[in-house]
Short mmCIF file of C-alpha atoms in Angstrom, two decimals:
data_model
loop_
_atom_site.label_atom_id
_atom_site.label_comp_id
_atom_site.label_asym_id
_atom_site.label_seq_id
_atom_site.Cartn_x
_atom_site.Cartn_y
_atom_site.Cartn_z
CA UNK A 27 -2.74 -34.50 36.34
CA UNK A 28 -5.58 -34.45 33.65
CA UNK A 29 -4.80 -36.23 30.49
CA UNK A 30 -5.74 -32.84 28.64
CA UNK A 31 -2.98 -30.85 30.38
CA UNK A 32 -0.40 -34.07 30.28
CA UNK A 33 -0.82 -33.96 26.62
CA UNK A 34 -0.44 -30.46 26.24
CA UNK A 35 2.37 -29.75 28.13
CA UNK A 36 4.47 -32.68 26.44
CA UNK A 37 3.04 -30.65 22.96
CA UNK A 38 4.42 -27.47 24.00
CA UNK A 39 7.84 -28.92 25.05
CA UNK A 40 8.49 -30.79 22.10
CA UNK A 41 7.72 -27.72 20.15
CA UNK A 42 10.02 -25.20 22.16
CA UNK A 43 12.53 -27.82 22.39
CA UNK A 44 13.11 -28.26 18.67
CA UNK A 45 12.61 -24.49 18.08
CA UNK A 46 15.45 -24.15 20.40
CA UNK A 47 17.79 -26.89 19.26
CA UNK A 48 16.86 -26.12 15.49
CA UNK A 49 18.02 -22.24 15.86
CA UNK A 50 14.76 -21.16 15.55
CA UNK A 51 15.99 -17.63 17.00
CA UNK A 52 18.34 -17.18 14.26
CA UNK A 53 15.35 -17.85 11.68
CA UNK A 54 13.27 -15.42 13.00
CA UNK A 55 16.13 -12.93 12.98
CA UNK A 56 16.37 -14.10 9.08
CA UNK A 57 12.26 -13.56 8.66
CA UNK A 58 12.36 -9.94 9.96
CA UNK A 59 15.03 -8.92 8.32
CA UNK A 60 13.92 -10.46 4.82
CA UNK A 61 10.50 -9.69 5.58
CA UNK A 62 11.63 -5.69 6.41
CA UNK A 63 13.90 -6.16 3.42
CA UNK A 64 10.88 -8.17 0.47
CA UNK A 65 8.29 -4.97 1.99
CA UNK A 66 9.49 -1.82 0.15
CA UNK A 67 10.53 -4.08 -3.44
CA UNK A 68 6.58 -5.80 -3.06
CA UNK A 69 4.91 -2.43 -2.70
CA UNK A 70 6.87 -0.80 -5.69
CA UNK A 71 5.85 -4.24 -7.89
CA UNK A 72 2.97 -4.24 -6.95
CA UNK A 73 2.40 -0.88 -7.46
CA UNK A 74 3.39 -1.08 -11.29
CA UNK A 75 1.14 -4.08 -11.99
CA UNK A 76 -1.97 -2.83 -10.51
CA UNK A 77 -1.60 0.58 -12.14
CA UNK A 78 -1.41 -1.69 -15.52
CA UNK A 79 -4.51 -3.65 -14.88
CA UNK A 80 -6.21 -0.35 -13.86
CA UNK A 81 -6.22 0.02 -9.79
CA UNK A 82 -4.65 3.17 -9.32
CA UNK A 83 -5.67 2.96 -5.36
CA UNK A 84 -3.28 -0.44 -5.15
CA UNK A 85 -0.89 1.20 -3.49
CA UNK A 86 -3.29 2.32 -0.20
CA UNK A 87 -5.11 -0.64 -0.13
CA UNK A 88 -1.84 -2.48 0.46
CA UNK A 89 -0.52 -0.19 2.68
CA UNK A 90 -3.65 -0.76 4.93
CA UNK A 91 -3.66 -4.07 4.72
CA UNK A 92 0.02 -4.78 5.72
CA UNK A 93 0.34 -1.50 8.17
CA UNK A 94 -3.60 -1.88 10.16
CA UNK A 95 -2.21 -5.21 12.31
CA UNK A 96 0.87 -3.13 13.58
CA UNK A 97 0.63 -1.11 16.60
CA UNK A 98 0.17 2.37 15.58
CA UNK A 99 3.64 3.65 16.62
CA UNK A 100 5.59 1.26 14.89
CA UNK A 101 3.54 1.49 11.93
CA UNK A 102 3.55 4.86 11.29
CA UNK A 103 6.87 5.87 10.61
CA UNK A 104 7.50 2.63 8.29
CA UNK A 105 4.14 3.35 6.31
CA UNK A 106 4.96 6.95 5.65
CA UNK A 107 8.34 6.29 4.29
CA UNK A 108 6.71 3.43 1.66
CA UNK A 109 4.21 6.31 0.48
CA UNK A 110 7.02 8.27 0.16
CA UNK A 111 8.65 5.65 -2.05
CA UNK A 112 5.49 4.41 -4.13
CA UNK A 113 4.63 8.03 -4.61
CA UNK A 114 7.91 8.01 -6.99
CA UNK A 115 7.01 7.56 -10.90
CA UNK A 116 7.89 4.39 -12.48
CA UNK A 117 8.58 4.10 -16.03
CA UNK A 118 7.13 1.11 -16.59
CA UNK A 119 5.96 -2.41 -15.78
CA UNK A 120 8.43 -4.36 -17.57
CA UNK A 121 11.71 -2.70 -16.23
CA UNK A 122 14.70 -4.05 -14.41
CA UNK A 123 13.91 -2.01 -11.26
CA UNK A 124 10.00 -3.60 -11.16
CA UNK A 125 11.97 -7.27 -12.00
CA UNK A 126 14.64 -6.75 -9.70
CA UNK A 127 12.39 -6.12 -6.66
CA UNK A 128 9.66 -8.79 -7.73
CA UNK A 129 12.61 -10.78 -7.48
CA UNK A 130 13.69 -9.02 -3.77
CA UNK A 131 10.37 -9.10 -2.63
CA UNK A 132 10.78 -13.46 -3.32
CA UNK A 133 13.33 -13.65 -1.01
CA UNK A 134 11.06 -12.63 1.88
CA UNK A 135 8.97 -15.64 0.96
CA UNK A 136 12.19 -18.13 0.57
CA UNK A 137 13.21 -16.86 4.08
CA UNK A 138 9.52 -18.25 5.43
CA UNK A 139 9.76 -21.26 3.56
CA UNK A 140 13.10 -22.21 4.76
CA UNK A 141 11.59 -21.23 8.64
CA UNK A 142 8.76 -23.57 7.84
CA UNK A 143 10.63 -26.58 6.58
CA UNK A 144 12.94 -26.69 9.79
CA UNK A 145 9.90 -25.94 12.03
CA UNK A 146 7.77 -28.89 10.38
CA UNK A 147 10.80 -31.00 10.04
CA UNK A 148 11.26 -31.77 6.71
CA UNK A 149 14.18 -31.96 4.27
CA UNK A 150 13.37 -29.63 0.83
CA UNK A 151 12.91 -31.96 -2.02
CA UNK A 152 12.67 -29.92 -4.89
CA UNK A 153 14.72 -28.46 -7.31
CA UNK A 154 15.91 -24.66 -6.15
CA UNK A 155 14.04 -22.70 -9.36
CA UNK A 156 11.13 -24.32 -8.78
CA UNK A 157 11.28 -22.94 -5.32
CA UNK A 158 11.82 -19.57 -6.45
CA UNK A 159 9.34 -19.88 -9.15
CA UNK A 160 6.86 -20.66 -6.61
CA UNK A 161 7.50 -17.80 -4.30
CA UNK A 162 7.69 -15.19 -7.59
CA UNK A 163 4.36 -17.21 -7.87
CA UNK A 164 3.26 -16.01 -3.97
CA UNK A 165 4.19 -12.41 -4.95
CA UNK A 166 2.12 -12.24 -7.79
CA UNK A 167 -0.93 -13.75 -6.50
CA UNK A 168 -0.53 -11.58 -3.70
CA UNK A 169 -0.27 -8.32 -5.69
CA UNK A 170 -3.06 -9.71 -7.65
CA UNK A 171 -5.42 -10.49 -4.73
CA UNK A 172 -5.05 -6.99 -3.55
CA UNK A 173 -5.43 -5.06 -6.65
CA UNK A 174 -8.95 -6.96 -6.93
CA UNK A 175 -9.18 -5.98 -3.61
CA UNK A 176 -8.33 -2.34 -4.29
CA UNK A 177 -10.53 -2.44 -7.22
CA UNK A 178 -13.20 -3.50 -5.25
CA UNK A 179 -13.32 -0.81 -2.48
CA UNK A 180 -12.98 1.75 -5.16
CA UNK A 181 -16.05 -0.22 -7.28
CA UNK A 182 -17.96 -1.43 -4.87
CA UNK A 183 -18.70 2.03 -2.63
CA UNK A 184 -19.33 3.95 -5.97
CA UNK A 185 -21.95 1.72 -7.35
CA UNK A 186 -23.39 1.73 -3.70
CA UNK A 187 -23.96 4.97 -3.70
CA UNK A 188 -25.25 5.19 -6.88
CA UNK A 189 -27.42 2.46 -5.98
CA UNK A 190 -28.76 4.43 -2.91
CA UNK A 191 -30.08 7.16 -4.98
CA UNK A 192 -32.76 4.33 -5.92
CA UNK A 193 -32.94 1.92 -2.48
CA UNK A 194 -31.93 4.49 0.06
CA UNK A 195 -31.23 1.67 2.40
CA UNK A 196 -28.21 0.80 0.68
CA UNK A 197 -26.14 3.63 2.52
CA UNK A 198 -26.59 1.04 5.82
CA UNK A 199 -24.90 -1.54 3.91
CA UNK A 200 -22.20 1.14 2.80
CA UNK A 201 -21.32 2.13 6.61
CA UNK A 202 -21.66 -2.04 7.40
CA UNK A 203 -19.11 -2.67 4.41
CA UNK A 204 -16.78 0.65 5.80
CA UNK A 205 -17.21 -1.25 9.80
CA UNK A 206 -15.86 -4.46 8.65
CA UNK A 207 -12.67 -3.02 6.76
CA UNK A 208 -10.65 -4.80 10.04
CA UNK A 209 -12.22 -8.15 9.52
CA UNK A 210 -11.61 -8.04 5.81
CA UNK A 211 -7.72 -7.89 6.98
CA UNK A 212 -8.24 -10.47 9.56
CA UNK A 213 -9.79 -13.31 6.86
CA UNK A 214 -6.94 -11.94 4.39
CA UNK A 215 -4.25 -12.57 7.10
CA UNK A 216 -5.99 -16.00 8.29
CA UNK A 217 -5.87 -17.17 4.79
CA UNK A 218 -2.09 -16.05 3.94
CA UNK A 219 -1.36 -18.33 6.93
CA UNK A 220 -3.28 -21.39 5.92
CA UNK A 221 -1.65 -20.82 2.42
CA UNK A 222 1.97 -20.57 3.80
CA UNK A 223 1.42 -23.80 5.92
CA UNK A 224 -0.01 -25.96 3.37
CA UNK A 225 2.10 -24.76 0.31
CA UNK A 226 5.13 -23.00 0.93
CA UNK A 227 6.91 -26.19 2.96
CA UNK A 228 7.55 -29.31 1.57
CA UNK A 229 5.37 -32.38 2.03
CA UNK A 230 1.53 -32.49 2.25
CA UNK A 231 -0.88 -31.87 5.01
CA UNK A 232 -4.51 -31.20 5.59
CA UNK A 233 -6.17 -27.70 7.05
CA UNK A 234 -7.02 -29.62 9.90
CA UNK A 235 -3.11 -30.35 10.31
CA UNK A 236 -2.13 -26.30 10.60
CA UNK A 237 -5.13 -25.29 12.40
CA UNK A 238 -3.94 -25.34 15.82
CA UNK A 239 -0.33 -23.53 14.99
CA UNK A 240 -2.58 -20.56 12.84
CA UNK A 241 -5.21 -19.80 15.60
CA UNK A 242 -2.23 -19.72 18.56
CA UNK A 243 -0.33 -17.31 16.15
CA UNK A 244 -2.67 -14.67 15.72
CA UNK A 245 -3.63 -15.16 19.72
CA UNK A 246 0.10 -14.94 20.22
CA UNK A 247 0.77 -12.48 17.62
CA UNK A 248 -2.53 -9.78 19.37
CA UNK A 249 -0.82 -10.32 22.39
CA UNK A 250 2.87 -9.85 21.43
CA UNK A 251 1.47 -6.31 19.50
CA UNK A 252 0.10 -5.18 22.43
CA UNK A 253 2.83 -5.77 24.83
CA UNK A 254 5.44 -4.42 22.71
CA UNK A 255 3.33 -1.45 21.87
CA UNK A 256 2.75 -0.89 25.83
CA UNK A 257 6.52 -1.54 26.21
CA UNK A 258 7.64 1.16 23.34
CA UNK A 259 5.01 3.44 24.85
CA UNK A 260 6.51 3.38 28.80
CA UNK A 261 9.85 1.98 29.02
CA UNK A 262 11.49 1.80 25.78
CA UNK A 263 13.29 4.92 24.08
CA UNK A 264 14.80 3.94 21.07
CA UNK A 265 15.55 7.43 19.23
CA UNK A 266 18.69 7.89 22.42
CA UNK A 267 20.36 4.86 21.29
CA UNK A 268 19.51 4.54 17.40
CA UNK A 269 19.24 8.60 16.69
CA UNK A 270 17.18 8.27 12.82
CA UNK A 271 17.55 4.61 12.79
CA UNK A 272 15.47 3.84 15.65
CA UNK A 273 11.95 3.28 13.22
CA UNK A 274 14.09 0.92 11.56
CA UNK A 275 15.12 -0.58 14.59
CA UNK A 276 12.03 -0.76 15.92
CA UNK A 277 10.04 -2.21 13.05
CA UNK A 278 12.99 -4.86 13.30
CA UNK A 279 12.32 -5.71 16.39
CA UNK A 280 8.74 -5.64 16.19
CA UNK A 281 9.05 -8.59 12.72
CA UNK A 282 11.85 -10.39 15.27
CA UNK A 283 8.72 -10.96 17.47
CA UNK A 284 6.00 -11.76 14.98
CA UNK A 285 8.71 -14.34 13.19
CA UNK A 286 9.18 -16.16 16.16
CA UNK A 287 5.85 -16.60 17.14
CA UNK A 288 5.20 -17.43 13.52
CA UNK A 289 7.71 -20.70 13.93
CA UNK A 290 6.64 -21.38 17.27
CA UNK A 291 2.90 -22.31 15.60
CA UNK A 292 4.25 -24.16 12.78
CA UNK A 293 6.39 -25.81 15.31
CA UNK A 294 3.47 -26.51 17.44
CA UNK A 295 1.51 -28.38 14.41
CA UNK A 296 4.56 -30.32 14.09
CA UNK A 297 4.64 -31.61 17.74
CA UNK A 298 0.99 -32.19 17.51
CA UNK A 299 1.67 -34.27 14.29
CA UNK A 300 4.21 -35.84 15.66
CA UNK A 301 2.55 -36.76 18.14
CA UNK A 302 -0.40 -38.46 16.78
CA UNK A 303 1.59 -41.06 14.95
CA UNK A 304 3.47 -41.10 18.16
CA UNK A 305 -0.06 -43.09 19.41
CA UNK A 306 -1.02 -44.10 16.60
CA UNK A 307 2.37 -46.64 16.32
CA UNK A 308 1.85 -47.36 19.85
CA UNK A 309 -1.55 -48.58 19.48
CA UNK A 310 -0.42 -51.01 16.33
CA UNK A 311 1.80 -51.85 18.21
CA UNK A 312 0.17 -53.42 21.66
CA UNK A 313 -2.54 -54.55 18.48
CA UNK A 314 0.08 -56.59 17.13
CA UNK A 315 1.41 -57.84 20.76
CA UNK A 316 -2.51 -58.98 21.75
CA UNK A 317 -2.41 -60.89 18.15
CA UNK A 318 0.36 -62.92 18.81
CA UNK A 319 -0.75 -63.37 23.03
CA UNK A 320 -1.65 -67.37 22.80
CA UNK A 321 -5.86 -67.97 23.30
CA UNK A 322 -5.87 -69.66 26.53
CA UNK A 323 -8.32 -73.21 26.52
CA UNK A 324 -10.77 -73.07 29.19
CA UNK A 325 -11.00 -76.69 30.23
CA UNK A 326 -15.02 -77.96 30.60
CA UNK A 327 -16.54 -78.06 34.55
CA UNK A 328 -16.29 -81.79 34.99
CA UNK A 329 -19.44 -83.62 35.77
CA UNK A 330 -19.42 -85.66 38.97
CA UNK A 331 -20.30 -89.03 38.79
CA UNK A 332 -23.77 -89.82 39.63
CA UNK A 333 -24.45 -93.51 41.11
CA UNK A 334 -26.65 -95.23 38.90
CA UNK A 335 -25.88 -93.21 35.92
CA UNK A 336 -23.97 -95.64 34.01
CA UNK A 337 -27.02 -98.86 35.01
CA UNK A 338 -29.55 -96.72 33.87
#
C-alpha cells in the first residue's frame, strides 16, 4: 500500500473514531438546533443595528448570504418566514428584545465552540464571560461585516451607474460585479470557517493547521446539499409525517448534516495534528537512540612484515 493512502486512511480513522467515542452525533444535534435556534434572534439584531448605522437593505443582504448555500427547497420556506419576522417594526436599538436575542443569537456560537473544543481536543481554559463576551463579539462583527456588505451593494451599483453615464464600459463591470454575487458568499463562508477554527476554540494554531478540515467541509458540505436536496426531491415526504412542522423539520435535518460534517473537518485537522507530533516524537526519539549507539573503532589493516625491513 502507498505511503500516501497508509497515512490517510490511519488520518481518517483517528478522526471518525474520536468523533464517535467523543459523541460527536449528539454535538451536531446541539449545532443545528442552536444554530436553527441563534438564526431568527441574529437577523432581528442585526437588523436594528444596520438600520442605525444607515443600511436599510441589511436585512436582504443577510438573508442571501445565509439562505444562497441551502438547497432551494429547504431554503425557501425558512427564508420567507425570517422576512416575515424582520419585516416587523422594532422600536429601537437599545431594547430588551434586540439584547435578548443578541444574546440568543451567542448561544449558536457557544454551541460551535463547545463542538470545536471536543473535536480539536482541548480542555476550555478560560473564564465562562469571557467566552460569551467573545461570541457577543462574533455576532457583532458579523452583523457588522454584512451591513458594510449591504452598504456596499447598495453604494457600489449606484455610483456604477452613475459612473457609466461618463465611461460607458463600466456597465461590463456592473454585470461582472452582479456574476460574482455566489463567490462573494463563497470567500465570506471560507473566511467564517478559518475564523471559527483559529479563534473560537481554545489553544493556538496556524491557517496552515485548519486548512485541510475547511477545504473537506465545503467539498463535504456541496456534496451533502446536493444529496439531501435529491433525497427531499424523490424519496422523502416530510409534510405526511410533520403536517406544518415539516420546514422546520427539514431545515433541522438539513443543519444536523452540515454540523456533522462541520466536526468531522475540525476533527480531521486534529488527527492530522496529532499526527505530526506523532512523527515528529518518533523521529527524536530513534535521534536520541543513534546518540547514545557506542562509535564502533575500526582497528588499522596490519602491515605484513617485509624481510629486510627492519636491516634496512
Amino acid at each position: 500500500m502507498p505511503a500516501f493512502i497508509r497515512i490517510a486512511w490511519k488520518v481518517v480513522f483517528d478522526a471518525v473514531w474520536h468523533f464517535s467515542e467523543d459523541d460527536g452525533w449528539a454535538m451536531a444535534s446541539h449545532v443545528a438546533l442552536s444554530t436553527l435556534l441563534a438564526i431568527f434572534p441574529f437577523l432581528i439584531f442585526g437588523t436594528a443595528l444596520g438600520s442605525f448605522l444607515g443600511a436599510d437593505q441589511f436585512a436582504t443582504t443577510a438573508v442571501h448570504f445565509i439562505f444562497d448555500t441551502w438547497p432551494e427547497s429547504i431554503a425557501k420556506p425558512i427564508s420567507d418566514e425570517v422576512v416575515q419576522v424582520l419585516t416587523i417594526p422594532r422600536g429601537g436599538l437599545l431594547t430588551i428584545s434586540v439584547l435578548a436575542a443578541a444574546y440568543f443569537a451567542s448561544n449558536g456560537v457557544e454551541a460551535l465552540r463547545i463542538s470545536l473544543n471536543r473535536a480539536y481536543r482541548v480542555a476550555e481554559s478560560r473564564a465562562w464571560y469571557k467566552t460569551r463576551i467573545a461570541s457577543l463579539a462574533f455576532v457583532l462583527a458579523g452583523v457588522l461585516v454584512l451591513a458594510i456588505v449591504s452598504i456596499l451593494l447598495v453604494a457600489v451599483p449606484l455610483a456604477i451607474r452613475y459612473a457609466s453615464t461618463y465611461v460607458p464600459w463600466f456597465d461590463n463591470l456592473l454585470a461582472w460585479i452582479d456574476s460574482w454575487s455566489l463567490v462573494g458568499v463563497f470567500i465570506m463562508l471560507t473566511t467564517g470557517l478559518i475564523v471559527s477554527h483559529l479563534w473560537l476554540p481554545d489553544g493556538r494554531r496556524k491557517i496552515l493547521d485548519v486548512l485541510p478540515g475547511i477545504i473537506l467541509t465545503l467539498i463535504a458540505w456541496s456534496i451533502g446539499a446536493y444529496v439531501f436536496a435529491s433525497y427531499l426531491a424523490t424519496f422523502a415526504n416530510y409534510v405526511s409525517t410533520y403536517a406544518g412542522l415539516a420546514s422546520i423539520m427539514i431545515a433541522l435535518v438539513f443543519l444536523y448534516i452540515v454540523g456533522a460534517i462541520f466536526i468531522i473537518g475540525a476533527e480531521i485537522n486534529a488527527a492530522i495534528m496529532k499526527y505530526k507530533v506523532k512523527r515528529m516524537v518518533i523521529r527524536h526519539i530513534r535521534g536520541m537512540k543513534d546518540e547514545d549507539k557506542p562509535v564502533e573503532t575500526v582497528d588499522a589493516p596490519q602491515v605484513p612484515d617485509v624481510p629486510g625491513k627492519n636491516a634496512l
